[in-house]
Amino acid sequence: MKKYILLSVLIGAVCLSSCDDEKDSAGAMSPVSGVECSPFIGSVIVKWNAPADEDYYYTLLSYTDSRGEKVNKKVSRYSATPDGVTTAVLTGFTDTDTHTFTLTAYGRDGSSSKSVSASCAPETYTGAPRYVLESVTFTPTENGARMEWVNETEIPVNLYVTYTNASGMYIEEDLDAAASGHQDFNDLGFNDTDFSVTAELDDDDSVTAGPRLFTCAPEIDPRDIITLTYDFNRTTPANFDFGVVGMTIQQMGENHYKMVMDTSAPERYIIWEPLGQQIRRTDLSVTFEYKSTDNCALTFLYYPFDWGTIAQNYHDLDELWTAPDWRSVAFDIEAKITSLPVKWGGPNSQIRFIFRTDGMLSPGTPMEFEIRNIRLRPTIK
């Protein structure tokens, strides 16, 4: 019996000692100061000055959200700015009632400060779509574009993005924007792409914002873009031949040419000027814009070549459809130029454009073909 009495006394002593320690530690840390609360969308922004105590580790923010649930959020000392100011966004509100927020500083040894309280009412959460949409940005990447957005409220928002990709397909993307994030678009053309972005609440599609319109084009090292031009004054070939055959050509502007093709001639082609520089990479495409009064088909012939293997230097491509308005096209040439018998891609390398009559709607009738901005540039994958 004495053993049990002694054990009870010891336990009681330990409990009293522990309780006394907790009481002592509750004021051992300096409290936060300068607490400010401001309403935000479905949330509250709280700012405070961190304690100067060397042992200060984090601040615990306690409050009750709109569902009546107790929330405890720890904010590290490393979240403070150099002048000691810390900011936190406290979320979880679907009402606009006044809520009380309690801030308690804690040390590394578990000691804590006296609590400091502040009250504030959040803004209505229905402003979240507008807030997220206004944060949207587009930046060029080598492979296309990156879209970024900010959402610190944790309110479920959806972003709807529409655009036309490099293949001319109309694309619709539904993005979850309940948190800050980004989305990469890697199927764009080489020129500007127009994006339309709309935001709406995930649980109420009647609450929307937008659309906002953006324009973005891929970012490419200018050293990897080579413009193909035609020299009306050339009198000798750089490789085998030069000039045009089966057509007439006139210059309409900078890197803009108009050709009238004799569709009854045995062949129709134009030989562009040499590259003038060494290519730095092989993942390349030939891109240009064109207008045409009829369908035709296109073949590339790569210079230089050996007569014994010239057949391997021909590269049959897609049909070019009738286009009364400017149309952009891109032809990936990497597989072809890396397999040629004679190495291609030096300063003296050239491309001959051969226009075939495959698929013509009016064979025998002269065809007008305008072409501009003929470039060799990295392929967007």
Coordinates of C-alpha atoms in Angstrom, one line a residue:
M1 CA 0.0 0.0 0.0
K2 CA 2.9 2.4 0.8
K3 CA 4.3 1.8 -2.7
Y4 CA 1.0 2.9 -4.3
I5 CA 0.7 6.0 -2.1
L6 CA 4.3 7.0 -3.0
L7 CA 3.7 6.5 -6.7
S8 CA 0.6 8.7 -6.5
V9 CA 2.5 11.4 -4.8
L10 CA 5.2 11.3 -7.4
I11 CA 2.8 11.4 -10.3
G12 CA 1.0 14.4 -8.7
A13 CA 4.3 16.2 -8.3
V14 CA 5.3 15.6 -11.9
C15 CA 1.9 16.9 -13.1
L16 CA 2.2 20.0 -10.9
S17 CA 5.7 20.6 -12.2
S18 CA 4.6 20.2 -15.8
C19 CA 1.7 22.5 -15.4
D20 CA 4.0 25.1 -13.8
D21 CA 6.4 24.7 -16.7
E22 CA 3.6 25.3 -19.2
K23 CA 2.5 28.4 -17.3
D24 CA 6.1 29.7 -17.2
S25 CA 6.7 29.0 -20.9
A26 CA 3.5 30.7 -22.0
G27 CA 5.0 34.1 -21.5
A28 CA 8.6 33.2 -22.1
M29 CA 8.5 34.3 -25.8
S30 CA 7.9 37.9 -26.8
P31 CA 4.5 38.3 -28.5
V32 CA 4.0 39.4 -32.1
S33 CA 3.2 43.1 -32.6
G34 CA 1.8 45.5 -35.1
V35 CA -1.0 43.0 -36.1
E36 CA -3.1 44.2 -39.0
C37 CA -6.0 42.5 -40.7
S38 CA -7.4 43.4 -44.1
P39 CA -10.3 41.7 -46.0
F40 CA -9.5 39.7 -49.1
I41 CA -11.5 37.5 -51.5
G42 CA -12.9 34.7 -49.4
S43 CA -10.1 35.2 -47.0
V44 CA -8.3 37.6 -44.7
I45 CA -4.7 39.0 -45.0
V46 CA -2.9 39.2 -41.7
K47 CA 0.4 41.1 -41.2
W48 CA 2.5 41.3 -38.1
N49 CA 6.0 42.1 -36.8
A50 CA 7.8 39.0 -35.6
P51 CA 9.5 38.9 -32.2
A52 CA 13.1 39.8 -32.0
D53 CA 13.9 36.9 -29.7
E54 CA 16.7 34.8 -31.1
D55 CA 14.9 31.6 -30.2
Y56 CA 11.7 32.6 -32.2
Y57 CA 10.7 29.8 -34.5
Y58 CA 7.1 30.3 -35.8
T59 CA 3.8 32.0 -35.3
L60 CA 0.6 30.0 -34.8
L61 CA -2.6 31.6 -36.2
S62 CA -5.8 30.1 -34.9
Y63 CA -9.3 30.9 -36.2
T64 CA -12.7 29.3 -37.1
D65 CA -13.6 29.1 -40.7
S66 CA -17.1 29.4 -42.3
R67 CA -17.7 25.7 -41.8
G68 CA -17.2 26.1 -38.0
E69 CA -13.9 24.2 -38.1
K70 CA -11.0 25.3 -36.0
V71 CA -7.9 26.1 -38.2
N72 CA -4.3 26.3 -37.0
K73 CA -1.8 27.6 -39.4
K74 CA 1.9 27.8 -38.6
V75 CA 4.0 30.5 -40.3
S76 CA 7.8 30.1 -40.1
R77 CA 10.1 32.9 -39.0
Y78 CA 11.7 32.5 -42.5
S79 CA 8.6 33.9 -44.1
A80 CA 9.3 37.3 -42.7
T81 CA 10.8 40.1 -44.8
P82 CA 14.2 41.5 -43.9
D83 CA 12.6 44.1 -41.7
G84 CA 10.7 41.5 -39.7
V85 CA 7.2 41.8 -41.3
T86 CA 5.3 38.6 -42.0
T87 CA 2.2 38.2 -44.1
A88 CA -0.3 35.3 -44.3
V89 CA -3.5 34.7 -46.2
L90 CA -6.1 32.9 -44.1
T91 CA -8.6 31.1 -46.2
G92 CA -11.8 29.1 -45.9
F93 CA -14.5 31.8 -45.8
T94 CA -17.7 31.8 -47.8
D95 CA -19.4 34.4 -45.5
T96 CA -18.6 38.0 -44.8
D97 CA -19.0 37.9 -41.0
T98 CA -16.4 39.2 -38.7
H99 CA -13.9 36.5 -37.5
T100 CA -11.3 36.7 -34.7
F101 CA -7.7 35.6 -35.4
T102 CA -5.3 34.7 -32.6
L103 CA -1.6 34.9 -33.1
T104 CA 0.9 33.1 -30.7
A105 CA 4.7 33.1 -31.2
Y106 CA 6.6 29.9 -30.4
G107 CA 10.3 29.3 -29.8
R108 CA 12.4 26.4 -30.8
D109 CA 12.3 25.0 -27.3
G110 CA 8.5 25.0 -27.2
S111 CA 8.1 28.2 -25.2
S112 CA 5.3 30.5 -26.4
S113 CA 4.2 34.1 -26.1
K114 CA 1.0 35.6 -24.8
S115 CA -1.6 35.5 -27.6
V116 CA -2.6 38.6 -29.6
S117 CA -6.0 38.8 -31.3
A118 CA -7.4 40.8 -34.2
S119 CA -10.8 40.7 -36.0
C120 CA -11.7 41.2 -39.6
A121 CA -14.5 40.3 -42.1
P122 CA -13.5 38.7 -45.4
E123 CA -14.7 39.9 -48.8
T124 CA -17.2 37.8 -50.7
Y125 CA -15.7 34.8 -52.4
T126 CA -17.5 35.5 -55.6
G127 CA -14.7 37.9 -56.6
A128 CA -12.3 34.9 -57.0
P129 CA -12.7 34.5 -60.8
R130 CA -11.9 38.2 -61.5
Y131 CA -8.9 38.0 -59.1
V132 CA -7.4 34.9 -60.7
L133 CA -8.1 36.1 -64.3
E134 CA -6.4 39.5 -63.6
S135 CA -3.3 37.6 -62.5
V136 CA -2.9 35.6 -65.7
T137 CA 0.2 36.2 -67.8
F138 CA 1.7 34.6 -70.9
T139 CA 5.4 34.4 -71.6
P140 CA 7.2 33.0 -74.7
T141 CA 9.1 29.8 -74.4
E142 CA 11.3 28.1 -77.0
N143 CA 8.6 25.5 -77.6
G144 CA 5.6 27.8 -77.4
A145 CA 4.2 29.8 -74.5
R146 CA 3.7 29.5 -70.7
M147 CA 0.6 30.7 -69.0
E148 CA 0.8 31.5 -65.3
W149 CA -1.8 32.5 -62.7
V150 CA -2.0 33.3 -59.0
N151 CA -4.6 32.1 -56.5
E152 CA -3.8 32.4 -52.8
T153 CA -7.4 32.2 -51.7
E154 CA -7.8 28.4 -52.3
I155 CA -11.2 29.1 -53.8
P156 CA -11.9 26.6 -56.6
V157 CA -11.7 28.5 -59.9
N158 CA -11.6 27.1 -63.4
L159 CA -9.8 28.8 -66.3
Y160 CA -11.0 28.2 -69.8
V161 CA -8.5 28.8 -72.5
T162 CA -9.1 28.8 -76.3
Y163 CA -6.7 29.2 -79.2
T164 CA -5.9 27.8 -82.6
N165 CA -2.8 25.6 -82.8
A166 CA -0.2 25.2 -85.5
S167 CA -2.3 22.7 -87.3
G168 CA -5.3 25.1 -87.5
M169 CA -7.3 23.2 -84.9
Y170 CA -9.4 25.2 -82.5
I171 CA -8.4 24.1 -78.9
E172 CA -10.2 24.4 -75.7
E173 CA -8.4 23.8 -72.3
D174 CA -10.1 23.6 -68.9
L175 CA -7.6 24.3 -66.2
D176 CA -8.0 23.8 -62.4
A177 CA -6.9 27.1 -60.9
A178 CA -7.8 26.5 -57.2
A179 CA -4.1 27.2 -56.4
S180 CA -1.4 29.2 -58.2
G181 CA 0.1 27.4 -61.1
H182 CA 1.0 27.3 -64.8
Q183 CA 0.3 25.6 -68.1
D184 CA 2.6 25.1 -71.1
F185 CA 1.3 25.3 -74.6
N186 CA 3.7 23.5 -77.0
D187 CA 1.6 23.2 -80.1
L188 CA 1.7 26.8 -81.4
G189 CA 2.7 28.1 -84.7
F190 CA 5.8 30.2 -85.3
N191 CA 3.9 33.5 -85.5
D192 CA 1.6 35.2 -82.9
T193 CA -1.1 33.0 -81.4
D194 CA -4.2 34.6 -79.9
F195 CA -5.5 33.2 -76.6
S196 CA -8.9 33.9 -75.0
V197 CA -9.1 33.2 -71.2
T198 CA -12.3 33.1 -69.1
A199 CA -12.6 32.3 -65.4
E200 CA -15.5 30.9 -63.4
L201 CA -16.2 29.5 -59.9
D202 CA -16.0 25.7 -59.9
D203 CA -19.3 25.2 -58.1
D204 CA -21.2 28.1 -59.7
D205 CA -20.6 28.6 -63.5
S206 CA -22.9 31.7 -63.3
V207 CA -20.0 33.6 -61.5
T208 CA -17.6 34.4 -64.3
A209 CA -15.0 36.9 -65.4
G210 CA -13.6 37.7 -68.8
P211 CA -12.7 36.9 -71.4
R212 CA -9.2 38.4 -71.5
L213 CA -7.3 38.3 -74.7
F214 CA -3.5 37.6 -75.0
T215 CA -1.1 37.2 -77.9
C216 CA 2.1 35.3 -77.6
A217 CA 4.7 33.8 -80.0
P218 CA 7.5 31.3 -79.2
E219 CA 10.9 32.7 -78.2
I220 CA 13.7 31.5 -80.4
D221 CA 17.4 32.4 -80.5
P222 CA 17.7 34.7 -83.5
R223 CA 21.0 33.0 -84.4
D224 CA 18.8 29.9 -85.3
I225 CA 16.6 31.7 -87.7
I226 CA 17.8 32.0 -91.3
T227 CA 15.7 33.9 -93.8
L228 CA 15.7 32.5 -97.4
T229 CA 15.8 35.2 -100.1
Y230 CA 15.9 35.5 -103.8
D231 CA 18.6 37.5 -105.6
F232 CA 17.4 39.0 -108.9
N233 CA 20.9 40.1 -109.7
R234 CA 22.6 36.7 -109.5
T235 CA 24.3 35.7 -112.7
T236 CA 26.2 32.5 -111.7
P237 CA 25.1 29.6 -109.6
A238 CA 26.3 29.0 -106.1
N239 CA 26.0 25.3 -106.7
F240 CA 24.5 23.7 -109.8
D241 CA 21.9 26.3 -111.1
F242 CA 20.1 29.4 -110.1
G243 CA 17.0 31.5 -110.8
V244 CA 13.4 30.4 -111.7
V245 CA 12.0 28.0 -114.2
G246 CA 8.4 27.8 -115.5
M247 CA 7.4 31.0 -113.8
T248 CA 7.9 34.7 -113.5
I249 CA 8.7 36.4 -110.3
Q250 CA 8.5 39.9 -108.9
Q251 CA 9.3 41.4 -105.5
M252 CA 6.3 42.8 -103.6
G253 CA 8.1 43.9 -100.5
E254 CA 10.8 42.8 -98.1
N255 CA 11.1 39.0 -98.3
H256 CA 7.7 39.0 -100.2
Y257 CA 7.5 37.6 -103.7
K258 CA 4.8 37.0 -106.3
M259 CA 5.1 34.3 -108.8
V260 CA 2.9 33.5 -111.8
M261 CA 3.4 29.9 -112.7
D262 CA 3.0 28.2 -116.1
T263 CA 1.1 25.1 -115.1
S264 CA 1.7 23.6 -118.6
A265 CA 5.5 23.8 -118.3
P266 CA 7.5 20.6 -117.6
E267 CA 8.5 22.0 -114.3
R268 CA 8.3 25.1 -112.1
Y269 CA 10.9 25.9 -109.5
I270 CA 12.7 28.7 -107.7
I271 CA 16.2 28.4 -106.1
W272 CA 16.7 30.4 -103.0
E273 CA 20.0 32.0 -102.1
P274 CA 22.6 30.1 -100.0
L275 CA 22.0 30.0 -96.2
G276 CA 25.1 32.3 -95.7
Q277 CA 25.9 30.7 -92.3
Q278 CA 26.4 27.3 -90.7
I279 CA 23.3 25.9 -89.0
R280 CA 23.8 25.4 -85.2
R281 CA 21.2 22.7 -84.8
T282 CA 19.3 20.2 -87.0
D283 CA 15.8 20.2 -85.4
L284 CA 14.7 22.7 -88.1
S285 CA 11.6 23.5 -90.1
V286 CA 11.1 25.6 -93.2
T287 CA 8.2 28.0 -92.6
F288 CA 6.5 30.6 -94.7
E289 CA 3.2 32.3 -95.5
Y290 CA 1.5 32.0 -98.8
K291 CA -1.5 32.9 -100.9
S292 CA -2.5 30.8 -104.0
T293 CA -5.1 30.8 -106.6
D294 CA -5.1 27.0 -107.0
N295 CA -3.9 23.8 -105.3
C296 CA -0.4 22.6 -105.9
A297 CA 2.2 20.3 -104.2
L298 CA 5.7 21.1 -103.0
T299 CA 9.0 19.3 -103.2
F300 CA 12.3 20.5 -101.8
L301 CA 15.6 19.7 -103.5
Y302 CA 18.6 20.2 -101.2
Y303 CA 21.9 21.6 -102.5
P304 CA 24.7 20.5 -102.7
F305 CA 24.2 17.0 -104.1
D306 CA 26.1 14.3 -105.9
W307 CA 24.6 13.2 -109.2
G308 CA 24.8 9.6 -108.3
T309 CA 22.6 10.1 -105.2
I310 CA 20.6 13.1 -106.2
A311 CA 17.3 11.1 -105.8
Q312 CA 17.9 11.1 -102.1
N313 CA 18.0 14.9 -102.0
Y314 CA 14.4 15.3 -103.2
H315 CA 11.9 15.8 -100.4
D316 CA 8.2 15.5 -101.3
L317 CA 5.9 17.5 -98.9
D318 CA 2.3 18.2 -98.3
E319 CA -0.1 19.7 -100.8
L320 CA -0.6 23.4 -100.6
W321 CA -4.3 24.2 -100.8
T322 CA -5.9 27.2 -102.5
A323 CA -5.5 30.1 -100.1
P324 CA -7.1 33.5 -101.0
D325 CA -5.8 34.8 -97.6
W326 CA -2.4 34.4 -96.1
R327 CA -1.8 31.0 -94.6
S328 CA 1.2 29.9 -92.5
V329 CA 2.8 26.5 -93.0
A330 CA 5.8 24.7 -91.5
F331 CA 7.7 21.6 -92.8
D332 CA 9.9 19.7 -90.5
I333 CA 13.2 18.8 -92.4
E334 CA 15.3 17.4 -89.6
A335 CA 14.9 13.7 -90.6
K336 CA 15.8 14.5 -94.2
I337 CA 18.8 16.8 -93.8
T338 CA 20.4 14.5 -91.3
S339 CA 20.2 11.6 -93.7
L340 CA 21.5 13.2 -96.9
P341 CA 24.5 11.6 -98.6
V342 CA 26.2 15.0 -98.8
K343 CA 26.2 17.0 -95.6
W344 CA 23.7 19.9 -95.7
G345 CA 23.6 23.0 -93.5
G346 CA 26.7 25.0 -94.4
P347 CA 26.9 28.6 -95.6
N348 CA 26.7 27.5 -99.3
S349 CA 23.7 25.1 -98.8
Q350 CA 20.5 25.9 -100.7
I351 CA 16.9 24.7 -101.2
R352 CA 15.1 24.6 -104.5
F353 CA 11.3 24.9 -104.2
I354 CA 9.6 22.7 -106.9
F355 CA 5.9 23.3 -107.4
R356 CA 4.1 20.3 -108.8
T357 CA 0.6 20.3 -110.3
D358 CA -0.7 17.5 -108.1
G359 CA -4.3 18.2 -107.0
M360 CA -4.7 21.3 -109.2
L361 CA -8.3 22.4 -109.7
S362 CA -7.6 24.1 -113.0
P363 CA -4.6 22.5 -114.7
G364 CA -3.2 24.4 -117.6
T365 CA -4.4 27.7 -116.2
P366 CA -1.7 30.1 -114.9
M367 CA -1.5 30.0 -111.1
E368 CA -0.6 33.0 -109.0
F369 CA 1.4 32.2 -105.9
E370 CA 2.5 34.8 -103.3
I371 CA 5.1 33.8 -100.6
R372 CA 6.7 35.8 -97.8
N373 CA 8.8 35.3 -94.7
I374 CA 10.5 32.1 -95.9
R375 CA 12.6 31.0 -92.9
L376 CA 14.6 28.1 -91.6
R377 CA 14.0 28.0 -87.8
P378 CA 13.9 25.5 -84.9
T379 CA 10.9 23.1 -84.9
I380 CA 8.3 23.6 -82.2
K381 CA 7.6 20.3 -80.6

